[in-house]
Amino acid sequence: MIDEMHHEECIEMLKEVSQAIINNVDVLTDADRAIGDGDHGIGMRRGFEAALEVLESKNIKTVEEVFNTVGMAIMSKTGGAAGVVFGTFFCSGAKAFSNNAAIRGDNFVKFLEVAQAAVAKRGGVEEGQKTMVDAIAPAARSAKAANTEDIAVVFSAAARGALAGVEKTKSMIATTGKARSMGERSIGHPDPGAISISIILGAMQKFASRL
Amino acid sequence: MAKVPKKILNDVRNVVDEMIDGLVLANDGLVRRLPGKDAIVRTDLPNEKVALLIGGGSGHEPIFHGFVGKNMGDGAACGQIFAAPSPDTIYEAAKAVHRGKGILFLYGNYAGDNMNFDFAAELLENDGIEVRTVRVADDVAAFPPERSFDRRGITGDVLMIKICGGAAEELSTLAEVERVARKAANNVRSMGVAVSAGSIPETGKPTFELADDEIEIGMGAHGEAGIARQKMSSADEIADQIMDKILNDLPFESKDDIALLINNLGATTMMEMLIVNRRIRQILKKKNINVYRTYVGTWLTVQEMAGFSVTLMKLDDELKHYLDLPAQSIGLSNMNLSND
């Protein structure tokens, strides 16, 4: 069982997360074309390519700094609504690791909870509005319910929660963002931002499962 | 699957960067690019003026960055294609246009723009720079008047920039400029129709699917859903549908003076636009509404989307004054006009 992940591993993990988003650009594009304007995939790719670059070049010393660095790169390079909310997800969530030398089960749950609150506040949304929050919130609950120090189990619970959240967004009506004018026509399609969260947490789970 | 549209480009990832360089050169020295940023500012900015910063996603040229100049925007923050500019782009652009008297942010009402501009406004306020925000929410298609805060900003932007640019040049306080901006925003209404989709260069895909014999009334500037998807009909029928919705929304009434703007969404011919203008003028004449100024042209595009949008703004003497101030930019130039 692994109960701690230090910043060196964390850097490698977020490189894999970035690569997973970059590899899924077409999935995100098609999901966004269905209910939005189709730029989510290329925006996320731009942001995570910038994140990858800085993770490879910058001398990062703490877990908090890893997440914060990724968030700043995304905020600055992604653009659109996605840049702010995904930047906020990483930058605000990073505060859960301040003064902690490693990721543990408990502070990772806190990371998801803090990130959820910050994204919801920035976007002016709650759960149920067909947004990325509908993937973060169930991921946080699921990770908390796992109630273990085993990081691989916590990450796996978070990823499962996010995936279930994506499924649930299909039945939701969008009330924010460019998709809101679709109204009931948005039913049946998953939210692209929620899919991105599920890809991010899924890549973290894969990384942790190999430790 | 539709084939990838032909576009005259280099590396699709560099479209915004290369477009901005070309845009700066097209302004013959009147604007400059902030080094390393997707933002442009006037080179002839006077001291001690209220600043007007505009901006939004690229790909809608000439808006927004084509509307920077005297009596127009003082600077523009440019996003990627159809995506809002980032907080740091907006922040740097705002710092570059600030002349000690505060900044008005003017942009279209979209979640991405709202969040990014608000974020930048918070950073500026930490620096002690006063920022006020007016969002253009003129598209009557998707939401009823009581949900006007949900409405998108479309070609009302053009008249708003023209008027706010003039107000920011002549009025001495941010509060006064904001007052004029809110008055103009409250009196502008728009709606569009799409007959075929535009595509994002980097994906090569149209932003939505529309059958060959279909049109969408009220479609948004990024292909967001409108009010009705229907079979293709005549220019007069489409104009009637759009005008009915716009006129009843404010509502515009007999003896009102208005500015009328008919905008090409990208691939529609001037011929079609003029045929639409003919019908719109018949409708306005019947309602006894006076057209003070007419603008027929290309201001807010959605790449190669075909279709048009119509904007009406009810004018009082103050709005007429700012609308008529001379302006020079690649998006809109305005000579000294008079009705004498």
Coordinates of C-alpha atoms in Angstrom, one line a residue:
Chain A
M1 CA 0.0 0.0 0.0
I2 CA 1.2 3.5 -0.8
D3 CA 0.0 6.2 1.6
E4 CA 2.2 9.1 0.4
M5 CA 3.1 10.7 -2.9
H6 CA 5.9 13.3 -2.9
H7 CA 6.4 16.2 -5.3
E8 CA 8.7 14.3 -7.7
E9 CA 6.1 11.6 -8.3
C10 CA 3.4 14.3 -8.4
I11 CA 5.2 16.0 -11.3
E12 CA 5.3 12.7 -13.2
M13 CA 1.6 12.2 -12.4
L14 CA 0.6 15.6 -13.7
K15 CA 2.6 15.1 -16.9
E16 CA 0.6 12.0 -17.5
V17 CA -2.6 13.9 -16.8
S18 CA -1.6 16.5 -19.3
Q19 CA -0.8 13.9 -21.9
A20 CA -4.2 12.2 -21.3
I21 CA -6.0 15.5 -22.0
I22 CA -3.8 16.1 -25.1
N23 CA -4.6 12.6 -26.3
N24 CA -8.3 13.1 -25.9
V25 CA -8.6 16.4 -27.8
D26 CA -11.0 14.8 -30.4
V27 CA -13.3 13.4 -27.8
L28 CA -13.6 16.8 -26.1
T29 CA -14.1 18.6 -29.4
D30 CA -17.0 16.3 -30.4
A31 CA -18.6 16.6 -27.0
D32 CA -18.4 20.4 -27.2
R33 CA -19.7 20.5 -30.7
A34 CA -22.8 18.7 -29.6
I35 CA -23.9 21.4 -27.1
G36 CA -21.4 24.2 -27.3
D37 CA -19.1 25.8 -29.9
G38 CA -16.5 23.0 -30.3
D39 CA -13.4 24.7 -28.9
H40 CA -13.1 22.8 -25.6
G41 CA -10.7 20.2 -26.9
I42 CA -8.2 22.6 -28.5
G43 CA -8.4 25.0 -25.6
M44 CA -7.6 22.2 -23.1
R45 CA -4.8 21.0 -25.3
R46 CA -3.3 24.4 -25.4
G47 CA -3.5 24.7 -21.7
F48 CA -2.1 21.3 -20.9
E49 CA 0.7 21.6 -23.4
A50 CA 1.7 24.7 -21.6
A51 CA 1.5 22.8 -18.3
L52 CA 3.6 19.9 -19.7
E53 CA 6.2 22.4 -20.8
V54 CA 6.5 24.1 -17.4
L55 CA 6.5 20.7 -15.6
E56 CA 9.5 19.7 -17.7
S57 CA 11.4 22.9 -17.4
K58 CA 10.7 24.4 -13.9
N59 CA 12.5 23.4 -10.7
I60 CA 9.4 22.6 -8.6
K61 CA 9.9 21.9 -4.9
T62 CA 6.5 21.1 -3.3
V63 CA 3.3 19.3 -4.1
E64 CA 1.4 22.6 -3.7
E65 CA 3.7 24.2 -6.2
V66 CA 3.2 21.4 -8.7
F67 CA -0.6 21.9 -8.7
N68 CA -0.3 25.7 -8.6
T69 CA 2.2 25.7 -11.6
V70 CA -0.1 23.6 -13.6
G71 CA -3.1 25.8 -12.8
M72 CA -1.3 29.0 -13.7
A73 CA -0.2 27.6 -17.1
I74 CA -3.8 26.5 -17.8
M75 CA -5.2 29.8 -16.7
S76 CA -2.9 31.7 -18.9
K77 CA -2.9 29.6 -22.1
T78 CA -6.3 27.8 -22.3
G79 CA -8.5 30.9 -22.6
G80 CA -12.3 30.9 -22.6
A81 CA -14.4 29.8 -19.7
A82 CA -12.3 26.6 -19.5
G83 CA -9.1 28.4 -18.8
V84 CA -10.4 30.2 -15.7
V85 CA -12.3 27.2 -14.2
F86 CA -9.7 24.6 -14.8
G87 CA -7.0 27.0 -13.7
T88 CA -9.0 27.6 -10.6
F89 CA -9.5 23.9 -10.1
F90 CA -5.7 23.3 -9.8
C91 CA -4.6 26.7 -8.2
S92 CA -7.3 26.8 -5.5
G93 CA -7.1 23.0 -4.9
A94 CA -3.4 23.4 -4.4
K95 CA -4.0 25.1 -1.1
A96 CA -5.1 21.8 0.3
F97 CA -1.5 20.7 0.1
S98 CA 0.1 23.8 1.7
N99 CA 2.6 22.8 4.5
N100 CA 2.2 19.2 3.4
A101 CA 5.3 17.4 2.0
A102 CA 3.2 14.8 0.3
I103 CA -0.2 13.9 -1.1
R104 CA -2.1 11.6 1.3
G105 CA -5.6 10.2 1.2
D106 CA -7.0 12.9 3.5
N107 CA -5.5 16.0 1.8
F108 CA -6.5 14.7 -1.6
V109 CA -10.1 14.6 -0.5
K110 CA -9.6 18.1 0.8
F111 CA -8.1 19.1 -2.6
L112 CA -11.2 18.0 -4.4
E113 CA -13.5 19.7 -1.9
V114 CA -11.6 23.0 -2.0
A115 CA -11.4 22.9 -5.8
Q116 CA -15.1 22.2 -6.1
A117 CA -16.0 25.2 -3.9
A118 CA -13.6 27.5 -5.8
V119 CA -14.8 26.4 -9.2
A120 CA -18.5 26.7 -8.2
K121 CA -17.9 30.2 -6.8
R122 CA -15.9 31.4 -9.9
G123 CA -18.5 30.0 -12.3
G124 CA -21.5 31.0 -10.1
V125 CA -22.9 27.4 -10.4
E126 CA -24.0 24.6 -8.1
E127 CA -24.3 20.9 -8.7
G128 CA -26.9 19.9 -11.2
Q129 CA -26.3 22.6 -13.8
K130 CA -24.4 20.3 -16.3
T131 CA -20.9 21.6 -15.6
M132 CA -17.5 20.2 -14.4
V133 CA -18.8 20.6 -10.8
D134 CA -21.1 17.7 -11.5
A135 CA -17.9 15.5 -11.9
I136 CA -15.8 17.1 -9.1
A137 CA -18.5 16.8 -6.4
P138 CA -19.3 13.1 -6.8
A139 CA -15.5 12.5 -7.1
A140 CA -14.9 14.3 -3.8
R141 CA -17.8 12.4 -2.1
S142 CA -16.6 9.0 -3.4
A143 CA -13.0 9.7 -2.4
K144 CA -14.1 10.7 1.1
A145 CA -16.3 7.6 1.4
A146 CA -13.4 5.4 0.6
N147 CA -12.0 6.4 4.0
T148 CA -8.6 4.9 3.6
E149 CA -4.9 5.9 3.6
D150 CA -4.3 3.9 0.5
I151 CA -3.7 6.5 -2.2
A152 CA -4.5 4.1 -5.1
V153 CA -7.9 3.3 -3.6
V154 CA -8.7 7.0 -2.9
F155 CA -7.8 7.9 -6.5
S156 CA -9.7 5.0 -7.9
A157 CA -12.8 6.1 -5.9
A158 CA -12.4 9.7 -7.1
A159 CA -12.1 8.5 -10.8
R160 CA -15.2 6.3 -10.4
G161 CA -17.2 9.1 -8.8
A162 CA -16.2 11.5 -11.7
L163 CA -17.2 9.0 -14.3
A164 CA -20.6 8.4 -12.7
G165 CA -21.0 12.2 -12.6
V166 CA -20.3 12.5 -16.3
E167 CA -23.1 9.9 -17.0
K168 CA -25.5 12.0 -14.8
T169 CA -24.8 15.2 -16.7
K170 CA -26.4 13.5 -19.8
S171 CA -29.9 13.9 -18.2
M172 CA -29.2 17.5 -17.0
I173 CA -30.4 20.6 -18.7
A174 CA -27.6 23.2 -19.2
T175 CA -28.3 26.5 -17.5
T176 CA -25.0 28.2 -17.8
G177 CA -22.3 28.7 -20.4
K178 CA -22.8 28.6 -24.2
A179 CA -24.9 25.4 -23.9
R180 CA -27.6 27.1 -21.9
S181 CA -29.5 28.4 -24.9
M182 CA -29.9 24.7 -26.0
G183 CA -32.3 24.3 -23.0
E184 CA -33.9 20.8 -23.3
R185 CA -31.9 20.1 -26.5
S186 CA -28.9 19.6 -24.2
I187 CA -30.4 16.5 -22.7
G188 CA -28.7 13.3 -23.8
H189 CA -25.3 14.9 -24.2
P190 CA -22.6 14.7 -21.4
D191 CA -20.9 18.0 -20.3
P192 CA -17.5 18.4 -21.9
G193 CA -16.0 20.0 -18.8
A194 CA -17.2 17.1 -16.7
I195 CA -15.6 14.7 -19.2
S196 CA -12.3 16.6 -18.8
I197 CA -12.4 16.2 -15.0
S198 CA -13.0 12.5 -15.5
I199 CA -10.0 12.2 -17.8
I200 CA -7.8 14.1 -15.3
L201 CA -8.8 11.9 -12.3
G202 CA -8.7 8.8 -14.5
A203 CA -5.1 9.5 -15.4
M204 CA -4.2 10.2 -11.7
Q205 CA -5.8 6.8 -10.8
K206 CA -3.7 5.0 -13.5
F207 CA -0.5 6.6 -12.3
A208 CA -1.3 5.8 -8.6
S209 CA -2.2 2.2 -9.5
R210 CA 1.4 1.6 -10.8
L211 CA 3.2 2.9 -7.7
Chain B
M1 CA -18.8 14.0 -42.2
A2 CA -18.4 17.3 -43.8
K3 CA -15.1 17.9 -45.5
V4 CA -12.6 20.3 -44.0
P5 CA -13.3 23.8 -45.4
K6 CA -10.7 25.5 -47.5
K7 CA -9.0 28.3 -45.6
I8 CA -6.0 30.3 -46.5
L9 CA -3.8 29.6 -43.5
N10 CA -0.4 28.6 -42.3
D11 CA 0.0 26.5 -39.1
V12 CA -3.6 26.3 -37.7
R13 CA -2.3 26.8 -34.2
N14 CA -0.8 30.1 -35.0
V15 CA -3.9 31.7 -36.6
V16 CA -4.5 34.2 -33.8
D17 CA -0.9 35.2 -33.4
E18 CA -0.5 35.8 -37.2
M19 CA -3.9 37.5 -37.5
I20 CA -2.9 40.0 -34.8
D21 CA 0.4 40.9 -36.5
G22 CA -1.5 41.5 -39.7
L23 CA -4.2 43.5 -38.0
V24 CA -1.6 45.8 -36.4
L25 CA 0.1 46.4 -39.8
A26 CA -3.3 47.1 -41.4
N27 CA -3.9 50.0 -38.9
D28 CA -0.9 52.0 -40.4
G29 CA 0.7 52.8 -37.0
L30 CA -2.4 53.7 -35.1
V31 CA -2.2 50.6 -32.9
R32 CA 0.5 48.5 -31.5
R33 CA 0.7 45.0 -30.0
L34 CA 1.8 44.5 -26.4
P35 CA 5.0 42.5 -26.7
G36 CA 4.3 38.7 -26.3
K37 CA 0.6 39.3 -25.6
D38 CA -2.5 38.8 -27.7
A39 CA -3.5 42.4 -27.0
I40 CA -3.4 45.7 -28.9
V41 CA -3.6 49.3 -27.8
R42 CA -3.8 52.7 -29.5
T43 CA -0.5 54.4 -30.1
D44 CA -2.1 57.9 -29.9
L45 CA -3.7 57.5 -26.5
P46 CA -4.2 60.9 -24.8
N47 CA -3.2 61.4 -21.2
E48 CA -5.9 61.9 -18.5
K49 CA -8.7 60.1 -20.3
V50 CA -11.1 57.4 -19.1
A51 CA -10.0 54.2 -20.7
L52 CA -12.2 51.8 -22.7
L53 CA -11.0 48.3 -22.9
I54 CA -12.9 45.9 -25.2
G55 CA -12.2 42.3 -26.1
G56 CA -13.4 38.7 -26.5
G57 CA -12.7 35.6 -28.5
S58 CA -11.0 35.9 -31.9
G59 CA -12.4 34.5 -35.1
H60 CA -15.1 37.1 -35.3
E61 CA -13.1 39.7 -37.1
P62 CA -13.2 42.6 -37.4
I63 CA -14.7 42.6 -33.9
F64 CA -13.3 43.2 -31.3
H65 CA -9.7 44.1 -32.1
G66 CA -10.6 45.8 -35.4
F67 CA -12.4 48.5 -33.4
V68 CA -9.5 50.1 -31.6
G69 CA -8.8 53.7 -32.4
K70 CA -9.8 57.3 -31.6
N71 CA -13.4 57.5 -30.4
M72 CA -13.4 53.6 -30.3
G73 CA -11.8 51.1 -28.0
D74 CA -8.5 52.2 -26.5
G75 CA -7.3 48.7 -26.5
A76 CA -8.5 45.1 -27.0
A77 CA -7.7 41.8 -25.3
C78 CA -7.9 39.0 -27.8
G79 CA -8.7 35.4 -27.0
Q80 CA -8.2 32.3 -29.1
I81 CA -10.8 31.4 -31.7
F82 CA -14.3 31.8 -30.1
A83 CA -12.6 31.7 -26.6
A84 CA -12.4 34.5 -24.1
P85 CA -9.0 36.1 -23.5
S86 CA -7.1 35.0 -20.3
P87 CA -7.0 37.1 -17.1
D88 CA -3.4 38.0 -17.7
T89 CA -4.0 39.1 -21.2
I90 CA -6.9 41.4 -20.1
Y91 CA -4.8 42.6 -17.1
E92 CA -1.9 43.6 -19.2
A93 CA -4.1 45.3 -21.8
A94 CA -5.9 47.2 -19.1
K95 CA -2.6 48.4 -17.6
A96 CA -1.5 49.6 -21.0
V97 CA -4.6 51.7 -21.7
H98 CA -5.1 53.1 -18.2
R99 CA -4.5 56.8 -18.0
G100 CA -5.3 57.5 -14.4
K101 CA -9.0 57.9 -14.7
G102 CA -10.3 54.3 -14.5
I103 CA -11.2 51.8 -17.1
L104 CA -14.6 50.7 -18.5
F105 CA -14.6 47.0 -19.6
L106 CA -17.1 46.5 -22.5
Y107 CA -17.7 43.1 -23.9
G108 CA -20.3 40.5 -24.8
N109 CA -22.2 38.6 -22.1
Y110 CA -20.7 35.1 -22.2
A111 CA -19.7 32.9 -19.2
G112 CA -16.0 32.8 -20.3
D113 CA -15.7 36.5 -20.9
N114 CA -17.5 37.3 -17.7
M115 CA -15.2 35.1 -15.6
N116 CA -11.9 36.2 -17.3
F117 CA -12.7 39.9 -17.2
D118 CA -14.0 39.7 -13.6
F119 CA -10.8 38.0 -12.6
A120 CA -8.7 40.7 -14.3
A121 CA -10.8 43.4 -12.7
E122 CA -10.1 41.9 -9.3
L123 CA -6.3 42.0 -10.0
L124 CA -6.6 45.6 -11.2
E125 CA -8.6 46.6 -8.1
N126 CA -5.8 45.1 -6.0
D127 CA -3.5 47.6 -7.8
G128 CA -5.8 50.5 -7.0
I129 CA -7.2 50.8 -10.5
E130 CA -10.9 51.5 -10.8
V131 CA -12.8 49.2 -13.2
R132 CA -16.5 49.3 -14.2
T133 CA -18.0 46.7 -16.4
V134 CA -20.8 46.9 -18.9
R135 CA -21.8 43.6 -20.7
V136 CA -23.6 43.7 -24.0
A137 CA -26.6 41.4 -23.9
D138 CA -28.5 42.4 -27.0
D139 CA -29.5 39.0 -28.5
V140 CA -33.3 38.7 -28.1
A141 CA -33.5 35.2 -29.5
A142 CA -32.7 32.8 -26.7
F143 CA -34.2 34.3 -23.6
P144 CA -37.2 36.5 -22.7
P145 CA -36.7 40.1 -21.5
E146 CA -37.0 39.1 -17.8
R147 CA -33.9 36.9 -18.3
S148 CA -32.0 39.6 -20.2
F149 CA -29.0 38.9 -17.9
D150 CA -28.8 35.5 -19.7
R151 CA -28.8 37.0 -23.2
R152 CA -25.7 36.8 -25.4
G153 CA -23.9 39.8 -26.8
I154 CA -23.9 40.0 -30.6
T155 CA -23.8 42.9 -33.0
G156 CA -25.0 45.4 -30.5
D157 CA -21.3 45.3 -29.6
V158 CA -20.5 47.4 -32.7
L159 CA -22.8 50.4 -31.9
M160 CA -21.9 50.0 -28.2
I161 CA -18.1 50.3 -28.9
K162 CA -18.7 53.3 -31.2
I163 CA -20.8 55.1 -28.6
C164 CA -18.7 54.2 -25.6
G165 CA -15.5 55.1 -27.4
G166 CA -16.9 58.6 -28.1
A167 CA -18.1 59.0 -24.5
A168 CA -14.7 57.8 -23.1
E169 CA -13.0 60.4 -25.3
E170 CA -15.1 63.4 -24.3
L171 CA -16.5 62.7 -20.8
S172 CA -14.2 63.3 -17.8
T173 CA -15.2 60.6 -15.3
L174 CA -15.6 56.8 -15.4
A175 CA -19.1 57.1 -13.8
E176 CA -20.3 59.4 -16.7
V177 CA -18.9 57.0 -19.3
E178 CA -20.6 54.1 -17.5
R179 CA -23.9 56.0 -17.5
V180 CA -23.8 56.5 -21.2
A181 CA -22.8 52.8 -21.8
R182 CA -25.7 51.6 -19.7
K183 CA -28.2 53.8 -21.4
A184 CA -27.0 52.5 -24.8
A185 CA -27.0 48.9 -23.6
N186 CA -30.6 49.2 -22.4
N187 CA -31.7 50.5 -25.8
V188 CA -30.1 48.0 -28.1
R189 CA -31.6 44.8 -29.4
S190 CA -30.4 42.2 -32.0
M191 CA -31.1 38.9 -33.6
G192 CA -29.6 36.8 -36.3
V193 CA -30.2 33.9 -38.7
A194 CA -27.7 31.3 -39.8
V195 CA -28.0 29.5 -43.1
S196 CA -24.8 27.6 -42.9
A197 CA -22.1 26.9 -40.3
G198 CA -18.7 28.3 -39.8
S199 CA -15.7 26.2 -38.7
I200 CA -12.9 26.6 -36.2
P201 CA -9.5 26.4 -38.1
E202 CA -7.8 24.2 -35.6
T203 CA -10.5 21.5 -35.6
G204 CA -11.5 21.9 -39.2
K205 CA -15.0 21.1 -38.2
P206 CA -18.2 23.2 -38.5
T207 CA -19.5 24.3 -35.0
F208 CA -22.9 22.8 -35.7
E209 CA -24.7 20.7 -38.3
L210 CA -27.5 22.3 -40.4
A211 CA -29.1 20.4 -43.3
D212 CA -28.8 21.9 -46.8
D213 CA -32.4 23.1 -46.8
E214 CA -32.5 24.3 -43.2
I215 CA -31.9 27.6 -41.5
E216 CA -31.7 28.5 -37.8
I217 CA -33.5 31.7 -36.7
G218 CA -31.8 33.4 -33.7
M219 CA -28.6 31.4 -33.8
G220 CA -25.8 32.7 -31.6
A221 CA -22.5 34.0 -32.7
H222 CA -20.8 30.6 -32.0
G223 CA -23.5 28.4 -33.4
E224 CA -25.5 28.3 -30.1
A225 CA -29.1 27.3 -30.5
G226 CA -31.6 29.9 -31.6
I227 CA -35.4 30.0 -31.4
A228 CA -36.4 27.9 -34.4
R229 CA -34.8 25.6 -36.9
Q230 CA -36.9 25.7 -40.0
K231 CA -36.9 25.2 -43.8
M232 CA -35.2 27.8 -45.9
S233 CA -37.6 30.7 -46.8
S234 CA -37.5 34.0 -48.7
A235 CA -35.5 37.0 -47.6
D236 CA -38.7 38.9 -46.8
E237 CA -40.1 36.1 -44.6
I238 CA -36.8 35.8 -42.7
A239 CA -36.6 39.6 -42.2
D240 CA -40.2 39.7 -41.0
Q241 CA -39.6 37.0 -38.4
I242 CA -36.5 38.7 -37.1
M243 CA -38.0 42.2 -37.0
D244 CA -41.1 41.0 -35.3
K245 CA -39.1 39.6 -32.4
I246 CA -36.7 42.6 -32.1
L247 CA -39.4 45.4 -32.4
N248 CA -41.6 43.8 -29.8
D249 CA -38.8 43.3 -27.3
L250 CA -37.8 46.8 -26.3
P251 CA -40.4 47.7 -27.7
F252 CA -39.5 50.1 -30.5
E253 CA -42.3 52.5 -31.1
S254 CA -43.7 55.0 -33.5
K255 CA -41.5 58.2 -33.9
D256 CA -38.5 56.5 -32.3
D257 CA -35.1 57.4 -33.8
I258 CA -32.9 54.4 -34.3
A259 CA -29.6 53.2 -35.6
L260 CA -30.0 50.2 -37.9
L261 CA -27.1 47.8 -38.4
I262 CA -27.3 44.8 -40.7
N263 CA -24.3 42.5 -40.2
N264 CA -22.9 39.8 -42.5
L265 CA -21.9 36.7 -40.4
G266 CA -19.2 35.9 -42.8
A267 CA -20.2 34.4 -46.1
T268 CA -23.4 36.2 -47.1
T269 CA -23.2 38.5 -50.1
M270 CA -23.8 42.3 -49.9
M271 CA -26.5 41.7 -52.5
E272 CA -28.5 39.6 -50.1
M273 CA -27.9 42.0 -47.2
L274 CA -29.2 44.9 -49.3
I275 CA -32.3 42.9 -50.2
V276 CA -32.9 42.3 -46.5
N277 CA -32.3 46.0 -45.8
R278 CA -35.0 46.9 -48.3
R279 CA -37.6 44.7 -46.4
I280 CA -36.5 46.0 -43.0
R281 CA -37.0 49.6 -44.2
Q282 CA -40.5 48.7 -45.4
I283 CA -41.3 47.3 -42.0
L284 CA -39.8 50.3 -40.1
K285 CA -41.6 52.8 -42.4
K286 CA -44.9 51.1 -41.7
K287 CA -44.3 51.4 -37.9
N288 CA -43.3 55.0 -38.4
I289 CA -39.9 54.4 -36.9
N290 CA -37.2 56.8 -38.1
V291 CA -33.8 55.4 -39.2
Y292 CA -31.2 58.0 -38.1
R293 CA -28.2 56.0 -39.3
T294 CA -27.9 52.8 -41.4
Y295 CA -24.9 50.4 -41.3
V296 CA -24.8 47.5 -43.8
G297 CA -21.6 45.6 -43.7
T298 CA -19.3 43.1 -42.0
W299 CA -18.5 43.7 -38.4
L300 CA -19.0 40.5 -36.4
T301 CA -18.3 37.3 -38.3
V302 CA -18.4 33.6 -37.3
Q303 CA -15.7 32.5 -39.7
E304 CA -17.5 31.3 -42.9
M305 CA -20.9 31.2 -41.4
A306 CA -23.5 32.4 -43.8
G307 CA -26.4 34.5 -42.5
F308 CA -26.9 37.9 -41.1
S309 CA -27.8 39.7 -37.9
V310 CA -29.9 42.8 -37.4
T311 CA -29.3 45.4 -34.6
L312 CA -31.6 48.3 -33.6
M313 CA -30.6 50.9 -31.1
K314 CA -33.1 53.6 -29.9
L315 CA -31.3 56.9 -29.9
D316 CA -31.6 60.1 -28.0
D317 CA -29.5 63.3 -28.8
E318 CA -26.7 62.2 -26.5
L319 CA -26.3 58.8 -28.1
K320 CA -26.6 60.3 -31.6
H321 CA -23.7 62.6 -30.7
Y322 CA -21.3 59.8 -29.7
L323 CA -22.4 57.6 -32.6
D324 CA -21.5 60.3 -35.1
L325 CA -18.1 61.2 -33.8
P326 CA -15.4 60.5 -36.4
A327 CA -13.6 57.3 -36.0
Q328 CA -10.8 55.4 -37.8
S329 CA -10.1 51.7 -37.4
I330 CA -10.0 48.7 -39.8
G331 CA -13.4 47.5 -38.5
L332 CA -15.3 50.8 -38.7
S333 CA -14.5 54.2 -40.0
N334 CA -16.8 57.1 -39.6
M335 CA -16.6 60.5 -41.3
N336 CA -18.1 63.6 -39.8
L337 CA -21.8 63.1 -40.6
S338 CA -24.6 65.5 -40.5
N339 CA -28.3 65.4 -41.2
D340 CA -28.4 69.0 -42.5

